[in-house]
Coordinates of C-alpha atoms in Angstrom, one line a residue:
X281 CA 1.3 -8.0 -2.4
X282 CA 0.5 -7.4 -5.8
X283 CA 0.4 -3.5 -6.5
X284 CA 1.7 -0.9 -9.2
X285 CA 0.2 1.6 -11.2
X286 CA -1.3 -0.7 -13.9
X287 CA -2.4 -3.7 -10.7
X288 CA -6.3 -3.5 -10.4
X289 CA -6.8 -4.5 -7.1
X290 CA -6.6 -2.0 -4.7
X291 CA -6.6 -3.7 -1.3
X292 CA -5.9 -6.6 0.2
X293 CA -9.0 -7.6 1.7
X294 CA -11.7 -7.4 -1.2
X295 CA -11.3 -7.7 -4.8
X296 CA -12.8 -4.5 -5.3
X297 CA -11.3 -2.0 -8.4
X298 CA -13.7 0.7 -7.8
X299 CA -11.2 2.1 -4.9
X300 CA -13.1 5.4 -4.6
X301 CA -16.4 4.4 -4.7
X302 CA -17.5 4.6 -1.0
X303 CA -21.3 4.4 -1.6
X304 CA -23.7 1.4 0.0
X305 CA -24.1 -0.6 -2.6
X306 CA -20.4 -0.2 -4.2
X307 CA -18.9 -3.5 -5.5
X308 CA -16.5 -3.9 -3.5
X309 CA -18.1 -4.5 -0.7
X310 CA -19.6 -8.1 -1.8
X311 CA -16.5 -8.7 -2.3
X312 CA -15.5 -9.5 1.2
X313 CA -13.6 -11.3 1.9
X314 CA -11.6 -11.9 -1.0
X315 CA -11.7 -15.6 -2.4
X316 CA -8.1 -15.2 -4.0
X317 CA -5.1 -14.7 -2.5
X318 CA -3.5 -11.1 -2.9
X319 CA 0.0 -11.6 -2.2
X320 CA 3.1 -12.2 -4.9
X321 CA 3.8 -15.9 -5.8
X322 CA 7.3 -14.9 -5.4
X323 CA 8.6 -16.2 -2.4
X324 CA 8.6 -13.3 0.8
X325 CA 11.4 -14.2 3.6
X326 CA 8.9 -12.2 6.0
X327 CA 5.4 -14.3 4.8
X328 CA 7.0 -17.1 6.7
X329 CA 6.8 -15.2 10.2
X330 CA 3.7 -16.7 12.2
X331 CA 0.3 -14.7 11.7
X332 CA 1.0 -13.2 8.5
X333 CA -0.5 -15.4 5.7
X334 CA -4.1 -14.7 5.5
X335 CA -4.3 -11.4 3.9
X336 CA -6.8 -10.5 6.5
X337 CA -4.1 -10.5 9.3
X338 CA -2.4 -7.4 7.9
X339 CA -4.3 -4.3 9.0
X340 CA -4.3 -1.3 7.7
X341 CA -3.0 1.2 9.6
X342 CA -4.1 4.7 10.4
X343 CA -1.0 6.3 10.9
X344 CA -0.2 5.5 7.0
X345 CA -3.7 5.7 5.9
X346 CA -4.4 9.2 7.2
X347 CA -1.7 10.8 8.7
X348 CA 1.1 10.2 7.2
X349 CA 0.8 11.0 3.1
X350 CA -2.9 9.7 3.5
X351 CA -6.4 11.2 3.1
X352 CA -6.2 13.2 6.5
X353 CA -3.9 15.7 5.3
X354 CA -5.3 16.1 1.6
X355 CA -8.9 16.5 4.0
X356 CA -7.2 18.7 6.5
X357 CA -5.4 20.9 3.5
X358 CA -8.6 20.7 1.6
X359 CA -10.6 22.1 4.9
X360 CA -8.6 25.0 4.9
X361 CA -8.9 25.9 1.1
X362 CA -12.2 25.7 1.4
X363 CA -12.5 27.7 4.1
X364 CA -10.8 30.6 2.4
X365 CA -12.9 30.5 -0.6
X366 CA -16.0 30.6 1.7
X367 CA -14.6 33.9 3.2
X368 CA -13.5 32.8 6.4
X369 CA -11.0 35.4 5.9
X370 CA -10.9 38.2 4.4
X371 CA -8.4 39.1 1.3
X372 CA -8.0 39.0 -2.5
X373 CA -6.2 36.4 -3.3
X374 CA -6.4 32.9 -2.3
X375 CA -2.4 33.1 -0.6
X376 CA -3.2 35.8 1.1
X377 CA -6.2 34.2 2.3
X378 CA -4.6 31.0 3.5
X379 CA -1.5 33.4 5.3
X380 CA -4.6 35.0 7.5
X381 CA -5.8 31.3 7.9
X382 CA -2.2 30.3 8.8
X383 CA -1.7 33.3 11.8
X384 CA -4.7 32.0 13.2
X385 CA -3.9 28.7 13.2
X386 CA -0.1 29.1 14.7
X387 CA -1.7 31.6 17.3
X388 CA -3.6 28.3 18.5
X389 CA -1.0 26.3 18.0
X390 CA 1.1 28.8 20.6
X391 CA -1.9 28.9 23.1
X392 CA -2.7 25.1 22.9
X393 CA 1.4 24.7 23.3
X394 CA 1.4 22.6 20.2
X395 CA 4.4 22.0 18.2
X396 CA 3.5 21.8 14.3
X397 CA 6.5 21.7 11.1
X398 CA 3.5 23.3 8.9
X399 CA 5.7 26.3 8.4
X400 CA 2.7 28.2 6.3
X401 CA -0.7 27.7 4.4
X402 CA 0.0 28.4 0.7
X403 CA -1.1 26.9 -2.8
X404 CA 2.6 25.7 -2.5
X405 CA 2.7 24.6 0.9
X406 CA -0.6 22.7 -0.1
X407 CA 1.6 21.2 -3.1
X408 CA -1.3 22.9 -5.5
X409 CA -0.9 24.1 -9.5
X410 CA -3.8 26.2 -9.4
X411 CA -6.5 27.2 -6.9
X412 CA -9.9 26.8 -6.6
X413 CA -12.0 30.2 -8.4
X414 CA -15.3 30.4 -7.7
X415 CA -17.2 33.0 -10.4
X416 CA -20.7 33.3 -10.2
X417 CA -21.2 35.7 -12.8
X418 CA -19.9 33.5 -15.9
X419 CA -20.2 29.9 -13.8
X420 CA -23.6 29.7 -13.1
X421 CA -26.5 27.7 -13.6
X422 CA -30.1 28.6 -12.5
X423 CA -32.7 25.7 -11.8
X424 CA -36.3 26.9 -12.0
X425 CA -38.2 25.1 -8.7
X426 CA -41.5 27.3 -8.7
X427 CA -43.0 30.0 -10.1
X428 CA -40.3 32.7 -8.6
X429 CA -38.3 30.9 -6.9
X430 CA -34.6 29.5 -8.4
X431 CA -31.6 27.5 -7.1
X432 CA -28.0 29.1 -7.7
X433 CA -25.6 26.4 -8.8
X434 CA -22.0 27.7 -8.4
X435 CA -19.2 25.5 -9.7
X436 CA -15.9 25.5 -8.7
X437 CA -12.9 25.2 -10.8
X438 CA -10.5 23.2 -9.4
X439 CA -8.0 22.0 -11.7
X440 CA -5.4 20.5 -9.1
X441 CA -6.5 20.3 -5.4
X442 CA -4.3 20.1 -1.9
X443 CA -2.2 17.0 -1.9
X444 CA -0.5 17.8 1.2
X445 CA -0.6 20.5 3.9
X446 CA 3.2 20.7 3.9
X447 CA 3.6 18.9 7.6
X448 CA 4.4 15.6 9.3
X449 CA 2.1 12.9 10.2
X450 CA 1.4 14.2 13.5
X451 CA 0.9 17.7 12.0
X452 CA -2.4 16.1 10.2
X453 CA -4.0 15.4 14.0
X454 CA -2.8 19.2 14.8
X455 CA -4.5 20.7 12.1
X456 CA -7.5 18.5 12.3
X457 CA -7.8 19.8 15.8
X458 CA -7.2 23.4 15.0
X459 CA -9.8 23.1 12.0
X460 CA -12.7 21.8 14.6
X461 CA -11.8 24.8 17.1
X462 CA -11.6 27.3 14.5
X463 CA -15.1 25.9 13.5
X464 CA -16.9 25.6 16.8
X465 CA -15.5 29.2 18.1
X466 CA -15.5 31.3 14.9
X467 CA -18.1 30.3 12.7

């Protein structure tokens, strides 16, 4: 298939370029199927196996596309920052934070008898250069919507977000399991 850092096309079953756009009307999706094929014109030993030459025949596959290096553990890691910054534990700093976040999640671990290699929740473990601040006194914006009444926009600095909780691919199914019990007991 035709990929690389400078390739355009972004999946082998439209000729979408807009990758991240997951809205209704994105262009991508008109797109479908593609009219070209995406493959190399080099010759591929493994094309010539039966069932393999219509780009739609290869399917993508959630292990890789969430669990292992995908978007479920960037979600999963970005859950849990997120949940520290809201308060749902109590500390100073964002690592000590996350350490609270992680006892509680290796106590469920222990109780659900779940093995997990996430050996700790940390702006390293989450593979982060900074962490998310939120400041309301020098950060905010205030939207007049009647008379007295005003919305509070808080922004978030974020200048590099969790890329990685710091697991295996079956860790991401773990902590995405942990993260809805922690939500539908605690909060």
């Amino acid at each position: 298939m035709r990929v690389g850092f400078n390739c355009k096309e972004k999946c082998h079953l439209c000729m979408g370029q807009d990758w991240d756009n997951t809205s209704l009307d994105a262009e991508w999706r008109t797109s479908m199927p593609r009219t070209t094929s995406p493959f190399n014109a080099v010759p591929i030993p493994l094309m010539g196996v039966p069932g393999i030459t219509r780009a739609e025949d290869a399917f993508p596959d959630s292990a890789h596309v969430f669990h292992i290096k995908g978007i479920g553990q960037d979600f999963a890691a970005s859950c849990v920052v997120l949940l520290a910054n809201l308060g749902a534990w109590p500390a100073r700093s964002l690592d000590a934070k996350l350490s609270i976040g992680y006892k509680a999640f290796r106590e469920w671990c222990h109780a659900e008898k779940k093995t997990t290699s996430i050996d700790g929740f940390s702006k390293l473990t989450f593979d982060m250069s900074s962490h998310l601040v939120s400041s309301v006194s020098r950060e905010c914006q205030y939207e007049l919507v009647g008379p007295t009444m005003c919305i509070l926009w808080v922004h978030l600095r974020n200048n590099d977000y969790p890329c990685t909780h710091g697991g295996k691919g079956a860790d991401t199914a773990i902590l995405c399991s942990w993260l809805e019990h922690y939500l539908e007991t605690t909060l």
